[in-house]
Tab-separated table of C-alpha atoms and ligand atoms in Angstrom:
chain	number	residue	atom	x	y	z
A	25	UNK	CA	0.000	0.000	0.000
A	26	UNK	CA	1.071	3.717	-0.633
A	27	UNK	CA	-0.548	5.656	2.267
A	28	UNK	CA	-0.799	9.282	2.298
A	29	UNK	CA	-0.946	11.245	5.495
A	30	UNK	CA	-2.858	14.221	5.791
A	31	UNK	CA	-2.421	16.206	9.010
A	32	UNK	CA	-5.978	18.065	9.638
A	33	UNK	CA	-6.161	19.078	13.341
A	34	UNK	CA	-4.781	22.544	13.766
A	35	UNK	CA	-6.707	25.504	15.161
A	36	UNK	CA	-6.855	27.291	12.137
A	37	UNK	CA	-6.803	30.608	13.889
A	38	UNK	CA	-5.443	32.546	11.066
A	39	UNK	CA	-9.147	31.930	9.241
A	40	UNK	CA	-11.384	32.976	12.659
A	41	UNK	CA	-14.127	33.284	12.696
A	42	UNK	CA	-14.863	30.853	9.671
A	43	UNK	CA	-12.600	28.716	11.905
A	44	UNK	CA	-15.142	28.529	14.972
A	45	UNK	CA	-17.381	26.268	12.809
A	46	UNK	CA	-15.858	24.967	9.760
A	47	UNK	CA	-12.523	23.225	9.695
A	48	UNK	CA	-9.717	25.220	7.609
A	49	UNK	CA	-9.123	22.100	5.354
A	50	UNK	CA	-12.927	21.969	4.577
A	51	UNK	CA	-12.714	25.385	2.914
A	52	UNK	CA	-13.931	24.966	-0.139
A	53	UNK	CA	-11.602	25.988	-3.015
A	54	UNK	CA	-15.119	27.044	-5.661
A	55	UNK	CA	-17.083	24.361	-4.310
A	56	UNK	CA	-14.334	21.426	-3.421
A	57	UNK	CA	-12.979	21.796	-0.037
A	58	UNK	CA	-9.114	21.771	0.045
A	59	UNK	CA	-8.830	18.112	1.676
A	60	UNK	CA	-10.333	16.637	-0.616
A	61	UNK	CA	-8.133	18.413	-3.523
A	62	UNK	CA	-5.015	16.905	-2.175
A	63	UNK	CA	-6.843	13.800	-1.308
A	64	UNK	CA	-7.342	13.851	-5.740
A	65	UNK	CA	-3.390	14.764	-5.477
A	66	UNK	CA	-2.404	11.912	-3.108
A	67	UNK	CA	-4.812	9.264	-5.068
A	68	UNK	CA	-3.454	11.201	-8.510
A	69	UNK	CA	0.255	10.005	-7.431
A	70	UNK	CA	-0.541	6.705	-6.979
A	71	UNK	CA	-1.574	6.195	-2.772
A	72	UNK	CA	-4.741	3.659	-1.744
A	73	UNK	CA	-5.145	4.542	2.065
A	74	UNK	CA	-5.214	8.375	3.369
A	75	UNK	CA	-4.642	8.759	6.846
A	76	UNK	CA	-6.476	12.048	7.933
A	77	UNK	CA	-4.673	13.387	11.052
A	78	UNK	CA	-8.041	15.493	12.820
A	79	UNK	CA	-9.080	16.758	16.138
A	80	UNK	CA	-12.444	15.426	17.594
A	81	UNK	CA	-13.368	18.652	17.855
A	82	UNK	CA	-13.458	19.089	14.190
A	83	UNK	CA	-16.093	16.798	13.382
A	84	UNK	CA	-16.769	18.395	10.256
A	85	UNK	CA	-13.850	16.272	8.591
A	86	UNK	CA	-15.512	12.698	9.537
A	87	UNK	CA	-18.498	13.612	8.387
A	88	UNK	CA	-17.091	15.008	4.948
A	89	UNK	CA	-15.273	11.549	5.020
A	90	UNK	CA	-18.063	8.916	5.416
A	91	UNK	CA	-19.802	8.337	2.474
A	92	UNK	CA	-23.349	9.418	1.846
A	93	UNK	CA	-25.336	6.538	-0.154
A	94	UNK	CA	-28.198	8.773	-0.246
A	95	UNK	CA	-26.319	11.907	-1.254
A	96	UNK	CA	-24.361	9.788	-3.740
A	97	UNK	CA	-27.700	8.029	-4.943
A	98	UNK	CA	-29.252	11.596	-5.104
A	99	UNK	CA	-26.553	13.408	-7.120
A	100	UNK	CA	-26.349	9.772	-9.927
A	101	UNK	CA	-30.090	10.009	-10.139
A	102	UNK	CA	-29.685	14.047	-10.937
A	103	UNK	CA	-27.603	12.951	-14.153
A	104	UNK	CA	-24.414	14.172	-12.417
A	105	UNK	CA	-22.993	10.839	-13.310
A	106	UNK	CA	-18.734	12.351	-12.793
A	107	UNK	CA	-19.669	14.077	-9.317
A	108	UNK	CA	-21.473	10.673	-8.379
A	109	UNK	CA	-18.422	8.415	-9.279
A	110	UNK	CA	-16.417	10.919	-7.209
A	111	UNK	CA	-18.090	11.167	-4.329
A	112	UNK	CA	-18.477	7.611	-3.819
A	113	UNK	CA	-15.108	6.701	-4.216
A	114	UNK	CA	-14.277	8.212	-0.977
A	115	UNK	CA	-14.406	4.815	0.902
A	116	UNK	CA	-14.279	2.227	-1.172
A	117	UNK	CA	-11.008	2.276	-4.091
A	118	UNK	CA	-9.150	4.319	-1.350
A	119	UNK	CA	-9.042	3.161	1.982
A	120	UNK	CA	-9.504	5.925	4.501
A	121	UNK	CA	-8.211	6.039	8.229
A	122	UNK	CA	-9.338	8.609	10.650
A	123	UNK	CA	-6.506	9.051	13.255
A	124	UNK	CA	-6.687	11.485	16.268
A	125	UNK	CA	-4.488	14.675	17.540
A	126	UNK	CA	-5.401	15.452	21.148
A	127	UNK	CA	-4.257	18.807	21.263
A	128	UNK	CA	-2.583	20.677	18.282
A	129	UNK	CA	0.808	19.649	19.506
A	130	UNK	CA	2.816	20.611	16.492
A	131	UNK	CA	3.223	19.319	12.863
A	132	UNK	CA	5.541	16.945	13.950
A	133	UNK	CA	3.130	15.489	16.653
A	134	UNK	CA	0.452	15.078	14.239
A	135	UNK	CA	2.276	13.393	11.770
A	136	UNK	CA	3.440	11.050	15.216
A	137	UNK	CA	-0.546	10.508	16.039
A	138	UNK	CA	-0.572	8.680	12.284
A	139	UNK	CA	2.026	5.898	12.931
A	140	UNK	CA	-0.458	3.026	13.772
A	141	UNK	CA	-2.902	3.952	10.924
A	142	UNK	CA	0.374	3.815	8.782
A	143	UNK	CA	2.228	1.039	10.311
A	144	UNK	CA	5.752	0.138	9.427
A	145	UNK	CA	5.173	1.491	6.382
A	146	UNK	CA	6.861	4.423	4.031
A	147	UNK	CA	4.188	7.158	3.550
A	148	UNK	CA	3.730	10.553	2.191
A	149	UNK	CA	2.846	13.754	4.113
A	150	UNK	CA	0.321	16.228	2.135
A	151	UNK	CA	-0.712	19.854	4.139
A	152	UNK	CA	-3.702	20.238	3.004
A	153	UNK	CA	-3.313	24.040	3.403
A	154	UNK	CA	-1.099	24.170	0.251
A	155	UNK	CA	-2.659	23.345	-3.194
A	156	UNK	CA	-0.535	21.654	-6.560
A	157	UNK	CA	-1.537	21.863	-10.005
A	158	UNK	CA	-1.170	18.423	-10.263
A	159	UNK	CA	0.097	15.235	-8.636
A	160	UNK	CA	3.258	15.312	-10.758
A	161	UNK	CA	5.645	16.630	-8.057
A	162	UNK	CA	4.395	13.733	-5.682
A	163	UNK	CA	4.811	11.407	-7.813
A	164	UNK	CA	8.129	12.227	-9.022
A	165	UNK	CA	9.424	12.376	-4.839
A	166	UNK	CA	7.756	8.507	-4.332
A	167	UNK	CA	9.643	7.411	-7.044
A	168	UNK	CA	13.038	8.801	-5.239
A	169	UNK	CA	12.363	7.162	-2.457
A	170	UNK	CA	11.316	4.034	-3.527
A	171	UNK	CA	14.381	4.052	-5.862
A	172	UNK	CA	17.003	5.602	-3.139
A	173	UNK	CA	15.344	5.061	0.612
A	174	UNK	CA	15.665	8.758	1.268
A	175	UNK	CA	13.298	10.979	2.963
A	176	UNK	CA	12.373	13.572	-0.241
A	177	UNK	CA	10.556	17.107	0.170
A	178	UNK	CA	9.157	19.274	-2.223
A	179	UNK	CA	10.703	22.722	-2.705
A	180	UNK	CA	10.268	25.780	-4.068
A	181	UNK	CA	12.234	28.918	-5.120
A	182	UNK	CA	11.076	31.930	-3.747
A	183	UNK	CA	12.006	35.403	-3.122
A	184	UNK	CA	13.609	36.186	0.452
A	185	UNK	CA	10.919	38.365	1.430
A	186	UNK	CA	9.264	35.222	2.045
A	187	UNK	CA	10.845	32.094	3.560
A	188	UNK	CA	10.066	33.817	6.687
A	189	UNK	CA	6.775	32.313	6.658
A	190	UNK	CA	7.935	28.669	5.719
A	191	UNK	CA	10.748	25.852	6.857
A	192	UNK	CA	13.903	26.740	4.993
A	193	UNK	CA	16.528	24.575	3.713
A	194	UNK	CA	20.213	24.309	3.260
A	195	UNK	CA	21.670	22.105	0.420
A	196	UNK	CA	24.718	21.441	-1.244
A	197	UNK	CA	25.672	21.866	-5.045
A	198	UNK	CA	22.667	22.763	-7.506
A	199	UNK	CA	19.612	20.961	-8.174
A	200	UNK	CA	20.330	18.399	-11.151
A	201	UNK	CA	18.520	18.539	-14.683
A	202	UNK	CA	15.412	16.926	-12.339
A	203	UNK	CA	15.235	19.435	-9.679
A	204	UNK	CA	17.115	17.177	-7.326
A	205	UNK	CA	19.389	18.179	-4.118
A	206	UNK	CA	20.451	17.023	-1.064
A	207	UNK	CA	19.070	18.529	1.712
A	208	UNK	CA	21.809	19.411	4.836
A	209	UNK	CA	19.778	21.368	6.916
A	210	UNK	CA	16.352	22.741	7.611
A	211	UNK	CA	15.059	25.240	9.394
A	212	UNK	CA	11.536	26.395	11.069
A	213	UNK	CA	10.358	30.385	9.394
A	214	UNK	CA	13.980	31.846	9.678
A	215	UNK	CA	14.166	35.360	9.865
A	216	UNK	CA	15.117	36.950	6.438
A	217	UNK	CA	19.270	37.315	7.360
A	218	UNK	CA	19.409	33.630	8.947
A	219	UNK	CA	17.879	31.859	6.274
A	220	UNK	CA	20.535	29.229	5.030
A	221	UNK	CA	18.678	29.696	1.243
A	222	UNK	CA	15.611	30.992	-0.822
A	223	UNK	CA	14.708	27.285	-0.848
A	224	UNK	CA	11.377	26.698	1.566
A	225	UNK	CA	9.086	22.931	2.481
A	226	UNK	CA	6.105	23.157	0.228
A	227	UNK	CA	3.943	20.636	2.280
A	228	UNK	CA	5.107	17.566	0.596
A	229	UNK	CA	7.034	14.523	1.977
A	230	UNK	CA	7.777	10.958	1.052
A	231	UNK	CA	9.220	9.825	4.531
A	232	UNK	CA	10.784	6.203	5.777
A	233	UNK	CA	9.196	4.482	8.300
A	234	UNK	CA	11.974	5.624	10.471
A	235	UNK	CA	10.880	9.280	10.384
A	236	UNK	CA	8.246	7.953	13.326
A	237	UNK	CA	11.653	6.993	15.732
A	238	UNK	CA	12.769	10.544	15.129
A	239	UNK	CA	9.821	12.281	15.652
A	240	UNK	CA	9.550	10.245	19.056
A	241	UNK	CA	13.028	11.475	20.368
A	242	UNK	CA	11.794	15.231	20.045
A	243	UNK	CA	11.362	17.484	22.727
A	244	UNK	CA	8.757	20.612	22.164
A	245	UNK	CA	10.200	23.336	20.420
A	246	UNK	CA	10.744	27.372	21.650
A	247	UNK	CA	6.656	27.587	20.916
A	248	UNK	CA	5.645	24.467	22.819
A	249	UNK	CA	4.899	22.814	19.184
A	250	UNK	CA	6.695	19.257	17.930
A	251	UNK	CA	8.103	20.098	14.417
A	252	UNK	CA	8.318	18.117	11.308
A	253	UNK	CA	11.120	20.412	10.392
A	254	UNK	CA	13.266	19.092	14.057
A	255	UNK	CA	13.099	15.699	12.590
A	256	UNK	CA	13.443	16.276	8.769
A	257	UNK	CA	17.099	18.510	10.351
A	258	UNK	CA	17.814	14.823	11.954
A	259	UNK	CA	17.624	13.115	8.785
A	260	UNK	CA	19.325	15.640	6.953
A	261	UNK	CA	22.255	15.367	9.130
A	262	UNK	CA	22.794	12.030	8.779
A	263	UNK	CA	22.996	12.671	5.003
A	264	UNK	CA	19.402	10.887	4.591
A	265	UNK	CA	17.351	13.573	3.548
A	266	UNK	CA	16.541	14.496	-0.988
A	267	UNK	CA	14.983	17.834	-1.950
A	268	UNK	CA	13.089	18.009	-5.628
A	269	UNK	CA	13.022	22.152	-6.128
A	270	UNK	CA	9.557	22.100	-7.968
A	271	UNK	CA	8.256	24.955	-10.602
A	272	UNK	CA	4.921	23.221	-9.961
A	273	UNK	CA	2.280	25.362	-9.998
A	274	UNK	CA	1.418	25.764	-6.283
A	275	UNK	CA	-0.983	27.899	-3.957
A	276	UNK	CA	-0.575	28.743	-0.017
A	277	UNK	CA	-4.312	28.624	0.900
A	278	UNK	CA	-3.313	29.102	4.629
A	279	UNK	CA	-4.274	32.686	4.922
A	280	UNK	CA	-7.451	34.131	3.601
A	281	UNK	CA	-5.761	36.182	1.223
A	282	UNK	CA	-4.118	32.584	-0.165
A	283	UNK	CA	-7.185	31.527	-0.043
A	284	UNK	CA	-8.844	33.685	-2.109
A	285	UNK	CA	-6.761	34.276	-4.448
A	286	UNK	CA	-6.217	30.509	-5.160
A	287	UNK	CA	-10.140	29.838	-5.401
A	288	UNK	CA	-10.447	32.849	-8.303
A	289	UNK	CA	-7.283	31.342	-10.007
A	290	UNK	CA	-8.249	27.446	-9.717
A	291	UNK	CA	-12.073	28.677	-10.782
A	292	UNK	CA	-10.630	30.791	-13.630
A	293	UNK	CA	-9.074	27.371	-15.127
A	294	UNK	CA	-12.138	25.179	-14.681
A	295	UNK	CA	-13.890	24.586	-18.125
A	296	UNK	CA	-17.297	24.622	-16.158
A	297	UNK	CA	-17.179	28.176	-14.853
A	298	UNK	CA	-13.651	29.720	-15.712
A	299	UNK	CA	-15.140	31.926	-19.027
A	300	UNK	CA	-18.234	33.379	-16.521
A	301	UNK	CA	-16.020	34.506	-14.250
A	302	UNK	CA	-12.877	35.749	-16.452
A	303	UNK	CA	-15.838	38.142	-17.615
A	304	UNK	CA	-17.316	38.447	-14.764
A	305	UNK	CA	-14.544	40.056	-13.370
A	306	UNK	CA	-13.799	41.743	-16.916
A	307	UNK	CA	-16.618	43.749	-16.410
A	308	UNK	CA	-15.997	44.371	-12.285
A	309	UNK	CA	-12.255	45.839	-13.341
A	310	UNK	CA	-13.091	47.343	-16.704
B	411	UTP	P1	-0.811	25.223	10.067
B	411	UTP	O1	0.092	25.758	11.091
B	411	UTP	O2	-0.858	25.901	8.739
B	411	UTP	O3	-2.322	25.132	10.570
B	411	UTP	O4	-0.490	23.694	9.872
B	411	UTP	P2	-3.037	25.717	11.848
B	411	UTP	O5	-2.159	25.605	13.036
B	411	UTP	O6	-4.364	25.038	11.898
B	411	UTP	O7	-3.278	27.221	11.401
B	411	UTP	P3	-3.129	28.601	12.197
B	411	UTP	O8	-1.653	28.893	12.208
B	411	UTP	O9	-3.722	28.399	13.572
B	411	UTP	O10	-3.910	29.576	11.365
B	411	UTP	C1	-0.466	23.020	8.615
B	411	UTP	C2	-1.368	21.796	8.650
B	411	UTP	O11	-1.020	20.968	9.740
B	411	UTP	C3	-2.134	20.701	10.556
B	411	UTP	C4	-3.134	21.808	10.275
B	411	UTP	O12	-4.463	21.330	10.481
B	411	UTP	C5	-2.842	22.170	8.830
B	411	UTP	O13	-3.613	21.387	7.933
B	411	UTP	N1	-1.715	20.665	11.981
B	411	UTP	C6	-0.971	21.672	12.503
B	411	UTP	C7	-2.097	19.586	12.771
B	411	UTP	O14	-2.772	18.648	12.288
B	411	UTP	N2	-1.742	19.588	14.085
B	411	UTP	C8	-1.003	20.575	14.646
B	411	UTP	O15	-0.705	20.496	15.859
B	411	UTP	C9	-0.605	21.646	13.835
């Protein structure tokens, strides 16, 4: 099996007050909620079981995750024959797991909460909180790791004024003719003059079973929080950890402005409404 793991329990305080009552990941990107857009990316690169990390107090994510057979029946008998076959997917081709986060311990303590649902098992990380175009990127970091046993994370290029607001990375030499480095250090939102590069973690991992020990050995970091990025340094260190730097067409849906502007772009490319709202908002700027 190829499981995907798909940490869902934060607070999402950056989106309060939408955040009181509906779950960040549930925000729907046009009308699809973000989870289940990387849940298409996951299945797209080839996994059969998601693991969705949530809280119990988010109980909005279960019940977007157990299938409806009257919803499903409703929408087939409506004509809506593609919607149908999607929705009722969820559950059966795909397994899906439901583990728990107590508390919203950290990134790195909700990827922990996953290891029984994943078992002794290589598995991928997705944030559901940052989009892809397409499941390309994933698929290309399973393949290193199936091929090399290396921990692989997606990166990205970006301008310095931002890897504030991300996990950095230090590597050595420049990325081959496939976007490929190795990693030798990471660090959690550096300020602008520490950062090692202009290299930042876009939310995807292939990991090694082993990640789990490392995570384990962690103590809470200066915000209380257990970070992916304290383990990911581990492997790094002991020459263990890939990076693919990515052009891949990518959107940070963290903040509402991400948000936003990632719904009007993703919407503008859809063939069933992209033309009524490129002149839609013709007419609004014109
Ligand atoms: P974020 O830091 O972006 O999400 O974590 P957050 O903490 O919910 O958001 P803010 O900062 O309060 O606005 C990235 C992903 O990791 C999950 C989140 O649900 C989100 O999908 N996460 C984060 C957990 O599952 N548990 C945690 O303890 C922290």
């Amino acid at each position: 099996m190829h499981t995907a793991v798909i940490p869902a329990a934060g607070l999402g305080t950056r989106f309060l007050p939408a955040t009181k009552a509906v779950p960040k990941e549930l925000m729907p990107i046009f009308d699809t909620p973000a989870l289940q857009l990387v849940m298409d990316e996951a299945i797209g690169a080839g996994c059969d079981h998601i693991v969705v990390v949530s809280n119990k107090a988010k109980s909005g994510i279960e019940a977007y995750l157990v299938p409806s057979p009257d919803v499903v029946k409703r929408v087939r008998d409506s004509g809506r024959t593609e919607l149908a076959d999607r929705l009722s997917l969820i559950g059966t081709d795909v397994k899906i797991t439901v583990a728990y986060q107590d508390e919203p311990r950290g990134l790195g303590h909700a990827v922990a909460c996953a290891r029984k649902a994943v078992g002794n098992e290589s598995f991928a990380v997705l944030l559901p909180d940052e989009l892809m175009g397409d499941a390309s990127l994933l698929t290309q970091m399973w393949k290193m790791h199936d091929a090399g046993g290396k921990h692989v994370v997606g990166l990205k290029q970006v301008p310095m004024s931002e890897v504030s607001a991300y996990g950095c990375v230090s590597t050595t030499g420049v990325p081959d003719k496939d976007g490929v480095v190795t990693v030798t250090g990471v660090v959690e939102k550096p300020a602008i003059n520490e950062a090692p590069s202009d290299l930042i973690l876009i939310g995807r991992y292939v990991l090694g079973a082993d990640m789990f020990d490392m995570l384990d050995t962690l103590a809470p970091a200066k915000g209380g929080e257990i970070l992916l990025t304290d383990a990911l340094l581990m492997a790094a260190t002991a020459g263990n950890l890939l990076g693919v730097v990515s052009e891949i067409e990518r959107h940070d849906t963290g903040t509402p402005m991400g948000w936003l502007q990632a719904v009007i772009e993703i919407a503008l490319k859809r063939k069933d409404v992209g033309a009524e709202l490129s002149t839609w908002l013709e007419g609004r700027f014109k």
